[in-house]
mmCIF file of C-alpha atoms in Angstrom:
data_model
loop_
_atom_site.group_PDB
_atom_site.id
_atom_site.type_symbol
_atom_site.label_atom_id
_atom_site.label_comp_id
_atom_site.label_asym_id
_atom_site.label_seq_id
_atom_site.Cartn_x
_atom_site.Cartn_y
_atom_site.Cartn_z
ATOM 1 C CA MET A 42 170.966 -17.037 80.820
ATOM 2 C CA ARG A 43 174.422 -16.383 82.479
ATOM 3 C CA THR A 44 176.704 -13.244 82.306
ATOM 4 C CA ARG A 45 179.457 -11.543 84.281
ATOM 5 C CA VAL A 46 177.596 -8.305 84.971
ATOM 6 C CA ALA A 47 173.962 -7.544 84.565
ATOM 7 C CA ILE A 48 173.424 -3.809 83.873
ATOM 8 C CA ILE A 49 170.107 -2.194 84.643
ATOM 9 C CA GLY A 50 169.478 0.805 82.310
ATOM 10 C CA SER A 51 171.019 1.813 78.978
ATOM 11 C CA GLY A 52 171.556 5.330 79.362
ATOM 12 C CA PRO A 53 175.075 6.680 78.849
ATOM 13 C CA ALA A 54 176.167 5.234 82.229
ATOM 14 C CA GLY A 55 174.981 1.763 81.577
ATOM 15 C CA LEU A 56 176.229 1.735 78.006
ATOM 16 C CA LEU A 57 179.631 3.239 78.755
ATOM 17 C CA LEU A 58 180.154 0.715 81.579
ATOM 18 C CA ALA A 59 179.258 -2.219 79.172
ATOM 19 C CA GLN A 60 181.691 -0.781 76.643
ATOM 20 C CA LEU A 61 184.618 -0.373 79.235
ATOM 21 C CA LEU A 62 183.905 -4.092 80.519
ATOM 22 C CA ASP A 63 183.782 -5.352 76.842
ATOM 23 C CA LEU A 64 187.258 -3.940 76.147
ATOM 24 C CA SER A 65 188.573 -5.888 79.382
ATOM 25 C CA GLY A 66 187.015 -9.120 78.215
ATOM 26 C CA ILE A 67 184.016 -9.098 80.599
ATOM 27 C CA ASP A 68 180.550 -9.778 79.114
ATOM 28 C CA SER A 69 177.491 -8.003 80.230
ATOM 29 C CA VAL A 70 173.725 -8.032 79.546
ATOM 30 C CA ILE A 71 171.864 -4.741 79.531
ATOM 31 C CA VAL A 72 168.160 -4.560 80.644
ATOM 32 C CA GLU A 73 166.096 -1.360 79.903
ATOM 33 C CA ARG A 74 162.616 -0.522 80.336
ATOM 34 C CA GLN A 75 162.417 2.015 77.243
ATOM 35 C CA THR A 76 162.881 1.379 73.546
ATOM 36 C CA ALA A 77 166.339 1.967 72.046
ATOM 37 C CA ASP A 78 165.042 4.846 69.988
ATOM 38 C CA HIS A 79 163.660 6.365 73.101
ATOM 39 C CA VAL A 80 167.022 6.162 74.855
ATOM 40 C CA SER A 81 169.071 7.644 72.009
ATOM 41 C CA SER A 82 166.483 10.465 71.332
ATOM 42 C CA ARG A 83 166.469 11.920 74.966
ATOM 43 C CA ILE A 84 167.743 15.559 74.870
ATOM 44 C CA ARG A 85 169.856 16.069 78.002
ATOM 45 C CA ALA A 86 173.173 17.400 78.801
ATOM 46 C CA GLY A 87 175.545 18.965 76.408
ATOM 47 C CA ILE A 88 178.695 20.076 78.098
ATOM 48 C CA LEU A 89 181.555 17.471 78.359
ATOM 49 C CA GLU A 90 184.426 17.790 80.831
ATOM 50 C CA SER A 91 187.882 17.101 79.421
ATOM 51 C CA GLY A 92 188.199 14.178 81.732
ATOM 52 C CA THR A 93 184.987 12.872 80.356
ATOM 53 C CA VAL A 94 186.117 13.188 76.860
ATOM 54 C CA ASP A 95 189.390 11.327 77.836
ATOM 55 C CA VAL A 96 187.255 8.489 79.269
ATOM 56 C CA LEU A 97 185.062 8.142 75.963
ATOM 57 C CA ARG A 98 188.203 7.995 73.986
ATOM 58 C CA LYS A 99 189.779 5.254 76.136
ATOM 59 C CA ALA A 100 186.400 3.537 75.666
ATOM 60 C CA GLY A 101 186.880 3.715 71.840
ATOM 61 C CA VAL A 102 183.958 5.934 71.177
ATOM 62 C CA GLY A 103 185.720 9.245 70.563
ATOM 63 C CA GLU A 104 186.153 9.133 66.860
ATOM 64 C CA ARG A 105 182.870 11.152 65.933
ATOM 65 C CA LEU A 106 183.435 13.249 69.155
ATOM 66 C CA SER A 107 186.898 14.483 68.195
ATOM 67 C CA ALA A 108 185.594 15.419 64.747
ATOM 68 C CA GLU A 109 182.434 17.277 65.964
ATOM 69 C CA ALA A 110 182.670 18.387 69.364
ATOM 70 C CA ILE A 111 183.128 22.191 69.821
ATOM 71 C CA GLU A 112 185.807 23.087 72.208
ATOM 72 C CA HIS A 113 185.096 25.980 74.597
ATOM 73 C CA ARG A 114 187.752 27.763 76.753
ATOM 74 C CA GLY A 115 185.150 29.113 79.219
ATOM 75 C CA ILE A 116 181.719 30.759 79.898
ATOM 76 C CA TYR A 117 180.165 34.057 80.141
ATOM 77 C CA LEU A 118 178.570 35.363 83.332
ATOM 78 C CA GLN A 119 176.027 38.095 82.829
ATOM 79 C CA TRP A 120 173.996 40.480 84.979
ATOM 80 C CA PRO A 121 172.264 43.578 83.849
ATOM 81 C CA GLY A 122 174.739 45.804 81.817
ATOM 82 C CA GLU A 123 177.772 43.376 82.246
ATOM 83 C CA ARG A 124 178.721 40.250 80.547
ATOM 84 C CA ARG A 125 182.260 38.842 81.798
ATOM 85 C CA HIS A 126 184.147 36.022 80.315
ATOM 86 C CA LEU A 127 185.742 33.347 82.419
ATOM 87 C CA ASP A 128 188.672 31.514 80.807
ATOM 88 C CA PHE A 129 188.949 28.044 82.119
ATOM 89 C CA VAL A 130 192.194 27.085 80.229
ATOM 90 C CA GLU A 131 193.774 30.210 81.762
ATOM 91 C CA SER A 132 192.347 29.484 85.150
ATOM 92 C CA ALA A 133 192.372 25.727 85.538
ATOM 93 C CA ASN A 134 194.348 24.484 82.270
ATOM 94 C CA ARG A 135 191.360 22.612 81.100
ATOM 95 C CA ALA A 136 188.532 23.276 78.415
ATOM 96 C CA VAL A 137 185.194 21.813 78.135
ATOM 97 C CA TYR A 138 183.376 20.474 75.009
ATOM 98 C CA VAL A 139 179.929 20.819 73.624
ATOM 99 C CA TYR A 140 178.677 17.456 72.431
ATOM 100 C CA GLY A 141 175.130 16.444 73.274
ATOM 101 C CA GLN A 142 174.276 13.660 75.399
ATOM 102 C CA THR A 143 172.190 12.288 72.315
ATOM 103 C CA GLU A 144 175.323 12.075 70.388
ATOM 104 C CA VAL A 145 177.223 10.359 73.332
ATOM 105 C CA THR A 146 174.388 7.834 73.507
ATOM 106 C CA LYS A 147 174.312 7.132 69.681
ATOM 107 C CA ASP A 148 178.094 6.589 69.721
ATOM 108 C CA LEU A 149 177.761 4.100 72.616
ATOM 109 C CA LEU A 150 174.777 2.240 71.068
ATOM 110 C CA ALA A 151 176.828 1.832 67.811
ATOM 111 C CA ALA A 152 179.583 0.308 69.929
ATOM 112 C CA ARG A 153 177.356 -1.962 71.762
ATOM 113 C CA GLU A 154 175.935 -3.168 68.441
ATOM 114 C CA LYS A 155 179.418 -3.798 67.075
ATOM 115 C CA ALA A 156 180.534 -5.752 70.293
ATOM 116 C CA GLY A 157 177.639 -8.016 69.741
ATOM 117 C CA GLN A 158 176.563 -8.173 73.367
ATOM 118 C CA GLN A 159 173.121 -8.779 74.319
ATOM 119 C CA ALA A 160 170.409 -5.968 75.598
ATOM 120 C CA PHE A 161 166.799 -6.196 76.318
ATOM 121 C CA TYR A 162 164.592 -3.209 75.594
ATOM 122 C CA GLN A 163 161.104 -2.710 76.768
ATOM 123 C CA ALA A 164 161.702 -4.698 79.859
ATOM 124 C CA ASP A 165 158.947 -4.868 82.456
ATOM 125 C CA ALA A 166 158.709 -5.996 86.080
ATOM 126 C CA VAL A 167 162.574 -5.747 86.571
ATOM 127 C CA ALA A 168 163.616 -7.342 89.940
ATOM 128 C CA LEU A 169 167.002 -7.823 91.597
ATOM 129 C CA HIS A 170 167.628 -11.004 93.771
ATOM 130 C CA ASP A 171 170.232 -12.481 96.131
ATOM 131 C CA LEU A 172 172.388 -9.409 96.142
ATOM 132 C CA THR A 173 174.408 -10.304 99.060
ATOM 133 C CA THR A 174 175.552 -13.637 97.526
ATOM 134 C CA ASP A 175 178.138 -14.091 94.959
ATOM 135 C CA ARG A 176 175.396 -15.382 92.594
ATOM 136 C CA PRO A 177 172.887 -12.474 92.187
ATOM 137 C CA TYR A 178 170.209 -12.657 89.419
ATOM 138 C CA VAL A 179 167.739 -10.414 87.770
ATOM 139 C CA THR A 180 164.223 -11.239 86.560
ATOM 140 C CA PHE A 181 162.161 -9.327 84.232
ATOM 141 C CA ARG A 182 159.504 -9.820 81.270
ATOM 142 C CA ASP A 183 160.895 -9.059 77.832
ATOM 143 C CA ALA A 184 159.239 -7.126 75.116
ATOM 144 C CA ASP A 185 157.184 -10.125 74.132
ATOM 145 C CA GLY A 186 155.931 -10.610 77.685
ATOM 146 C CA VAL A 187 158.260 -13.727 78.376
ATOM 147 C CA ALA A 188 159.671 -14.166 81.805
ATOM 148 C CA GLN A 189 163.435 -13.983 81.874
ATOM 149 C CA ARG A 190 166.219 -14.596 84.350
ATOM 150 C CA ILE A 191 169.880 -13.290 84.141
ATOM 151 C CA ASP A 192 172.222 -14.952 86.505
ATOM 152 C CA ALA A 193 175.525 -12.646 87.113
ATOM 153 C CA ASP A 194 178.516 -12.168 89.296
ATOM 154 C CA VAL A 195 177.562 -8.391 89.716
ATOM 155 C CA VAL A 196 174.509 -6.353 89.207
ATOM 156 C CA VAL A 197 174.864 -2.643 88.295
ATOM 157 C CA GLY A 198 172.129 -0.125 88.541
ATOM 158 C CA CYS A 199 172.230 2.526 86.095
ATOM 159 C CA ASP A 200 168.429 2.893 86.011
ATOM 160 C CA GLY A 201 168.030 6.435 87.203
ATOM 161 C CA TYR A 202 165.999 7.967 90.011
ATOM 162 C CA HIS A 203 162.739 5.960 89.491
ATOM 163 C CA GLY A 204 164.450 2.513 88.761
ATOM 164 C CA PRO A 205 164.356 -0.439 90.959
ATOM 165 C CA SER A 206 168.032 -0.714 91.670
ATOM 166 C CA LYS A 207 168.171 1.960 94.196
ATOM 167 C CA ARG A 208 165.009 0.639 95.889
ATOM 168 C CA ALA A 209 166.720 -2.943 96.211
ATOM 169 C CA MET A 210 169.259 -1.430 98.635
ATOM 170 C CA PRO A 211 168.129 -1.969 102.182
ATOM 171 C CA GLY A 212 169.196 0.630 104.907
ATOM 172 C CA ARG A 213 170.185 3.361 102.349
ATOM 173 C CA ARG A 214 170.077 6.945 103.478
ATOM 174 C CA SER A 215 169.105 9.717 101.115
ATOM 175 C CA TRP A 216 169.384 13.589 101.030
ATOM 176 C CA GLU A 217 167.320 15.623 98.703
ATOM 177 C CA ARG A 218 166.467 19.348 97.976
ATOM 178 C CA ALA A 219 163.884 20.422 95.832
ATOM 179 C CA TYR A 220 164.503 23.826 94.219
ATOM 180 C CA PRO A 221 161.482 26.491 93.959
ATOM 181 C CA PHE A 222 161.927 26.870 90.250
ATOM 182 C CA ALA A 223 162.398 25.041 87.166
ATOM 183 C CA TRP A 224 163.867 25.427 83.592
ATOM 184 C CA LEU A 225 162.021 25.743 80.397
ATOM 185 C CA GLY A 226 164.272 24.081 78.084
ATOM 186 C CA VAL A 227 164.242 25.187 74.449
ATOM 187 C CA LEU A 228 165.850 23.517 71.372
ATOM 188 C CA ALA A 229 165.850 25.797 68.189
ATOM 189 C CA GLU A 230 167.151 25.613 64.813
ATOM 190 C CA VAL A 231 169.103 28.730 64.785
ATOM 191 C CA ALA A 232 173.020 29.470 64.742
ATOM 192 C CA PRO A 233 174.330 30.376 68.144
ATOM 193 C CA SER A 234 174.365 34.074 68.813
ATOM 194 C CA THR A 235 177.464 33.483 71.134
ATOM 195 C CA ASP A 236 180.683 31.588 70.901
ATOM 196 C CA GLU A 237 180.475 30.270 74.452
ATOM 197 C CA LEU A 238 177.594 29.776 77.049
ATOM 198 C CA ILE A 239 176.208 32.776 78.541
ATOM 199 C CA TYR A 240 174.676 32.291 82.131
ATOM 200 C CA ALA A 241 172.605 35.351 82.790
ATOM 201 C CA TRP A 242 171.166 36.495 86.153
ATOM 202 C CA HIS A 243 168.135 38.724 85.588
ATOM 203 C CA GLU A 244 165.631 40.368 87.826
ATOM 204 C CA ASP A 245 162.929 38.383 86.057
ATOM 205 C CA GLY A 246 164.774 34.976 86.337
ATOM 206 C CA PHE A 247 167.940 33.074 85.081
ATOM 207 C CA ALA A 248 168.547 32.571 81.443
ATOM 208 C CA LEU A 249 171.157 30.380 79.792
ATOM 209 C CA HIS A 250 172.275 30.472 76.127
ATOM 210 C CA SER A 251 174.017 27.165 75.060
ATOM 211 C CA MET A 252 174.166 25.304 71.915
ATOM 212 C CA ARG A 253 174.467 21.847 70.263
ATOM 213 C CA SER A 254 176.013 22.638 66.887
ATOM 214 C CA ASP A 255 176.710 25.486 64.535
ATOM 215 C CA THR A 256 173.128 25.303 63.395
ATOM 216 C CA VAL A 257 171.335 24.253 66.673
ATOM 217 C CA SER A 258 170.973 26.237 69.738
ATOM 218 C CA ARG A 259 169.818 25.458 73.371
ATOM 219 C CA PHE A 260 168.193 27.960 75.694
ATOM 220 C CA TYR A 261 166.874 27.882 79.294
ATOM 221 C CA LEU A 262 164.582 30.012 81.131
ATOM 222 C CA GLN A 263 163.943 30.032 84.914
ATOM 223 C CA VAL A 264 160.064 29.278 85.254
ATOM 224 C CA ASP A 265 157.835 28.304 88.176
ATOM 225 C CA PRO A 266 157.736 24.443 88.595
ATOM 226 C CA ALA A 267 153.982 24.477 88.096
ATOM 227 C CA GLU A 268 154.372 26.308 84.679
ATOM 228 C CA ARG A 269 152.421 24.724 81.750
ATOM 229 C CA ILE A 270 154.263 24.381 78.687
ATOM 230 C CA GLU A 271 151.139 25.198 76.652
ATOM 231 C CA GLU A 272 151.356 28.854 78.080
ATOM 232 C CA TRP A 273 154.776 29.276 76.446
ATOM 233 C CA SER A 274 154.364 30.133 72.944
ATOM 234 C CA ASP A 275 157.432 30.536 70.694
ATOM 235 C CA ASP A 276 156.995 34.322 70.565
ATOM 236 C CA ARG A 277 156.825 34.485 74.337
ATOM 237 C CA ILE A 278 160.051 32.375 74.743
ATOM 238 C CA TRP A 279 161.926 34.654 72.309
ATOM 239 C CA GLU A 280 160.682 37.743 74.023
ATOM 240 C CA GLN A 281 161.806 36.568 77.364
ATOM 241 C CA LEU A 282 165.179 35.294 76.040
ATOM 242 C CA ALA A 283 165.948 38.607 74.323
ATOM 243 C CA SER A 284 165.023 40.551 77.614
ATOM 244 C CA ARG A 285 167.072 38.392 80.167
ATOM 245 C CA LEU A 286 170.061 38.060 77.702
ATOM 246 C CA HIS A 287 169.852 41.819 76.560
ATOM 247 C CA LEU A 288 173.099 43.467 76.296
ATOM 248 C CA ASP A 289 173.637 46.816 74.359
ATOM 249 C CA GLY A 290 175.389 46.024 71.049
ATOM 250 C CA TRP A 291 174.459 42.274 70.994
ATOM 251 C CA ASP A 292 171.561 40.701 69.195
ATOM 252 C CA LEU A 293 169.816 37.431 69.886
ATOM 253 C CA LYS A 294 169.114 35.308 66.739
ATOM 254 C CA THR A 295 165.896 33.609 66.559
ATOM 255 C CA GLY A 296 164.562 30.436 64.654
ATOM 256 C CA PRO A 297 162.189 27.667 64.531
ATOM 257 C CA VAL A 298 161.647 26.060 67.868
ATOM 258 C CA LEU A 299 162.289 22.238 67.564
ATOM 259 C CA GLU A 300 161.468 21.191 71.230
ATOM 260 C CA LYS A 301 160.464 22.532 74.513
ATOM 261 C CA SER A 302 159.746 21.198 77.930
ATOM 262 C CA VAL A 303 159.669 22.144 81.613
ATOM 263 C CA LEU A 304 162.439 20.565 83.723
ATOM 264 C CA PRO A 305 161.997 20.316 87.566
ATOM 265 C CA MET A 306 165.247 20.998 89.587
ATOM 266 C CA ARG A 307 166.492 19.059 92.479
ATOM 267 C CA SER A 308 169.571 17.668 94.283
ATOM 268 C CA PHE A 309 169.561 14.108 95.352
ATOM 269 C CA VAL A 310 172.164 11.778 96.915
ATOM 270 C CA THR A 311 171.579 8.409 98.172
ATOM 271 C CA THR A 312 174.222 6.306 100.279
ATOM 272 C CA PRO A 313 175.841 3.892 99.972
ATOM 273 C CA MET A 314 176.326 3.287 96.438
ATOM 274 C CA ARG A 315 177.011 -0.446 96.884
ATOM 275 C CA HIS A 316 175.095 -3.111 98.631
ATOM 276 C CA GLY A 317 176.595 -6.708 98.300
ATOM 277 C CA ARG A 318 177.020 -7.473 94.685
ATOM 278 C CA LEU A 319 174.792 -4.559 93.616
ATOM 279 C CA PHE A 320 176.566 -1.262 92.599
ATOM 280 C CA LEU A 321 174.842 2.078 91.567
ATOM 281 C CA ALA A 322 175.960 4.563 89.221
ATOM 282 C CA GLY A 323 174.931 7.868 87.618
ATOM 283 C CA ASP A 324 171.302 9.014 88.342
ATOM 284 C CA ALA A 325 170.349 5.869 90.343
ATOM 285 C CA ALA A 326 172.553 7.370 93.028
ATOM 286 C CA HIS A 327 172.438 11.126 92.666
ATOM 287 C CA ILE A 328 170.909 13.912 90.738
ATOM 288 C CA VAL A 329 172.167 17.462 90.515
ATOM 289 C CA PRO A 330 170.496 20.561 89.121
ATOM 290 C CA PRO A 331 171.985 21.107 85.476
ATOM 291 C CA THR A 332 173.297 24.668 86.118
ATOM 292 C CA GLY A 333 176.794 23.166 86.769
ATOM 293 C CA ALA A 334 176.835 20.993 83.912
ATOM 294 C CA LYS A 335 177.706 18.089 86.112
ATOM 295 C CA GLY A 336 174.931 15.228 85.696
ATOM 296 C CA LEU A 337 176.323 13.347 82.550
ATOM 297 C CA ASN A 338 179.894 14.133 83.470
ATOM 298 C CA LEU A 339 179.341 12.764 87.199
ATOM 299 C CA ALA A 340 177.963 9.495 85.639
ATOM 300 C CA VAL A 341 180.878 9.086 83.550
ATOM 301 C CA ALA A 342 183.269 9.377 86.562
ATOM 302 C CA ASP A 343 181.198 6.837 88.481
ATOM 303 C CA VAL A 344 181.443 4.323 85.548
ATOM 304 C CA SER A 345 185.133 5.103 85.039
ATOM 305 C CA VAL A 346 185.903 4.141 88.685
ATOM 306 C CA LEU A 347 183.542 1.359 88.892
ATOM 307 C CA ALA A 348 184.795 -0.341 85.622
ATOM 308 C CA ASP A 349 188.388 -0.481 87.196
ATOM 309 C CA ALA A 350 186.859 -1.806 90.253
ATOM 310 C CA LEU A 351 185.017 -4.601 88.638
ATOM 311 C CA VAL A 352 187.844 -5.454 86.184
ATOM 312 C CA ALA A 353 190.004 -5.952 89.553
ATOM 313 C CA LEU A 354 187.181 -7.867 91.150
ATOM 314 C CA LEU A 355 186.220 -10.206 88.304
ATOM 315 C CA VAL A 356 189.536 -10.790 86.635
ATOM 316 C CA ASP A 357 192.028 -10.518 89.288
ATOM 317 C CA ALA A 358 189.974 -11.572 92.214
ATOM 318 C CA SER A 359 191.153 -8.367 94.119
ATOM 319 C CA PRO A 360 188.012 -6.820 96.065
ATOM 320 C CA GLU A 361 189.878 -3.718 97.266
ATOM 321 C CA LEU A 362 188.688 -1.274 94.544
ATOM 322 C CA ALA A 363 185.179 -2.573 94.736
ATOM 323 C CA ASP A 364 185.190 -2.204 98.524
ATOM 324 C CA ALA A 365 186.320 1.275 98.294
ATOM 325 C CA TYR A 366 184.020 2.174 95.280
ATOM 326 C CA SER A 367 181.209 3.958 97.267
ATOM 327 C CA ASP A 368 183.409 6.038 99.329
ATOM 328 C CA THR A 369 185.523 6.862 96.406
ATOM 329 C CA ALA A 370 182.530 7.901 94.366
ATOM 330 C CA LEU A 371 180.715 9.668 96.891
ATOM 331 C CA ARG A 372 183.679 12.064 97.664
ATOM 332 C CA ARG A 373 183.069 13.327 94.038
ATOM 333 C CA VAL A 374 179.430 13.266 94.318
ATOM 334 C CA TRP A 375 179.215 15.517 97.237
ATOM 335 C CA ARG A 376 181.755 18.063 95.871
ATOM 336 C CA CYS A 377 179.875 18.311 92.577
ATOM 337 C CA THR A 378 176.515 18.492 94.371
ATOM 338 C CA HIS A 379 177.868 21.429 96.339
ATOM 339 C CA PHE A 380 179.193 23.211 93.180
ATOM 340 C CA SER A 381 175.788 22.490 91.324
ATOM 341 C CA TRP A 382 173.938 23.991 94.455
ATOM 342 C CA TRP A 383 176.207 27.116 94.461
ATOM 343 C CA MET A 384 175.946 27.735 90.864
ATOM 344 C CA THR A 385 172.162 27.508 90.984
ATOM 345 C CA SER A 386 171.909 29.655 94.140
ATOM 346 C CA MET A 387 174.019 32.385 92.695
ATOM 347 C CA LEU A 388 172.166 32.658 89.517
ATOM 348 C CA HIS A 389 168.444 32.111 90.083
ATOM 349 C CA ARG A 390 165.949 34.544 91.646
ATOM 350 C CA HIS A 391 164.690 32.818 94.620
ATOM 351 C CA GLY A 392 164.162 35.224 97.428
ATOM 352 C CA ASP A 393 163.718 38.995 98.158
ATOM 353 C CA ASP A 394 165.744 41.892 96.788
ATOM 354 C CA PHE A 395 168.310 41.596 99.670
ATOM 355 C CA ASP A 396 169.074 38.159 98.317
ATOM 356 C CA ALA A 397 169.469 39.618 94.799
ATOM 357 C CA GLN A 398 171.983 41.957 95.867
ATOM 358 C CA LEU A 399 174.048 39.200 97.532
ATOM 359 C CA GLN A 400 173.823 37.329 94.346
ATOM 360 C CA LEU A 401 175.231 40.296 92.283
ATOM 361 C CA ALA A 402 178.105 40.795 94.833
ATOM 362 C CA GLN A 403 178.958 37.125 94.363
ATOM 363 C CA LEU A 404 178.816 37.379 90.584
ATOM 364 C CA ARG A 405 181.168 40.347 90.634
ATOM 365 C CA ARG A 406 183.408 38.608 92.990
ATOM 366 C CA VAL A 407 183.864 35.560 90.742
ATOM 367 C CA ALA A 408 184.420 37.902 87.760
ATOM 368 C CA ASP A 409 186.921 40.352 89.435
ATOM 369 C CA SER A 410 188.821 37.819 91.471
ATOM 370 C CA ALA A 411 191.519 35.473 89.910
ATOM 371 C CA ALA A 412 191.095 33.101 92.902
ATOM 372 C CA ALA A 413 187.330 33.077 92.754
ATOM 373 C CA ALA A 414 187.317 32.577 88.989
ATOM 374 C CA ARG A 415 189.935 29.625 89.283
ATOM 375 C CA GLU A 416 187.702 27.860 91.932
ATOM 376 C CA LEU A 417 184.606 28.124 89.502
ATOM 377 C CA ALA A 418 186.898 27.088 86.695
ATOM 378 C CA GLU A 419 188.256 23.973 88.406
ATOM 379 C CA ASN A 420 184.836 22.656 89.402
ATOM 380 C CA TYR A 421 183.131 23.533 86.021
ATOM 381 C CA ALA A 422 185.990 22.067 83.828
ATOM 382 C CA GLY A 423 186.130 18.939 85.885
ATOM 383 C CA LEU A 424 187.848 17.455 88.865
ATOM 384 C CA PRO A 425 190.315 14.472 88.280
ATOM 385 C CA ILE A 426 188.416 11.325 87.851
ATOM 386 C CA ALA A 427 190.913 8.597 88.980
ATOM 387 C CA GLY A 428 190.662 8.053 92.619
ATOM 388 C CA GLY A 429 187.920 10.515 93.163
ATOM 389 C CA VAL A 430 188.370 14.185 94.266
ATOM 390 C CA HIS A 431 191.933 13.972 95.106
ATOM 391 C CA GLY A 432 192.977 12.241 91.969
#
């Protein structure tokens, strides 16, 4: 078959790119190794930057988001005996929005179906070919085991850390850091006990109180990467959350646990993000620890920049934006990678008591200093997307 853009991966990055290209009259085909139900049910990020919301609205998938997303002016930072609010609107003139990645994916899948563009799910043996020519192609076996070939003008890898796109780039260089802790993620059917997210430093480890709606809350606990989920009963989870989030005069509501899993944490960046007619976006090119809420937002920024570049390349025969894509995207990637590392290093117990005192000093500095609070707010609420970090 023939298409303009072959997209590997149907997570939010691949679906959003397909939607933006469709609005510009550029057809695409998506190839995904999982089922559509699996893609739409993955529980991941829940915080959207204001710039991400703007891009989703521009893509025509903002109606339900506008009706259901919960606007947050900031976050709480907590350490024993103290809980301090950081107001992003006051510091950076931008809010953030609570709207789960599952909901973003559902909206994009619905838009893809409405557009009537082709997608292959449960694809196997995906391989990329002739990437340095102007006629690259992708081969795979479909869900029925039938060999398929897609000829395209451009191939875009949105297939995550383990996908074939990254491996198809010769001479790439990668940087990676594995963190000596993980997150136990918990989804619970209980109304949030807070109006905005609580990031809590505790001597027993980090805790985060987040939410997905007025009736569903999301929690995270710092645990050892080797921790077995079977060792964490619901009672043990609630006891640890209550201990690490404890503050006099405040109570943690509890309820049925719907889902729990252990999430390893690492930072990863591969460069460049382009090879010939292959472009990478999202987790295929970079992964950040979730502490700074950057993963999904960084993927949306990649796609926003890439969509403009591909429209210029394929419609206007202008290669300048495509040639600049990797450098443009990587400026933002490294900035967000640093912010995510910084938030992670400040909030997680990972050393001795000397390190702990340094972390507490940093937390107090952020809470007490308008300049330090603004630096956190500008990064958390989101850097400008167009043109990278410098907007």
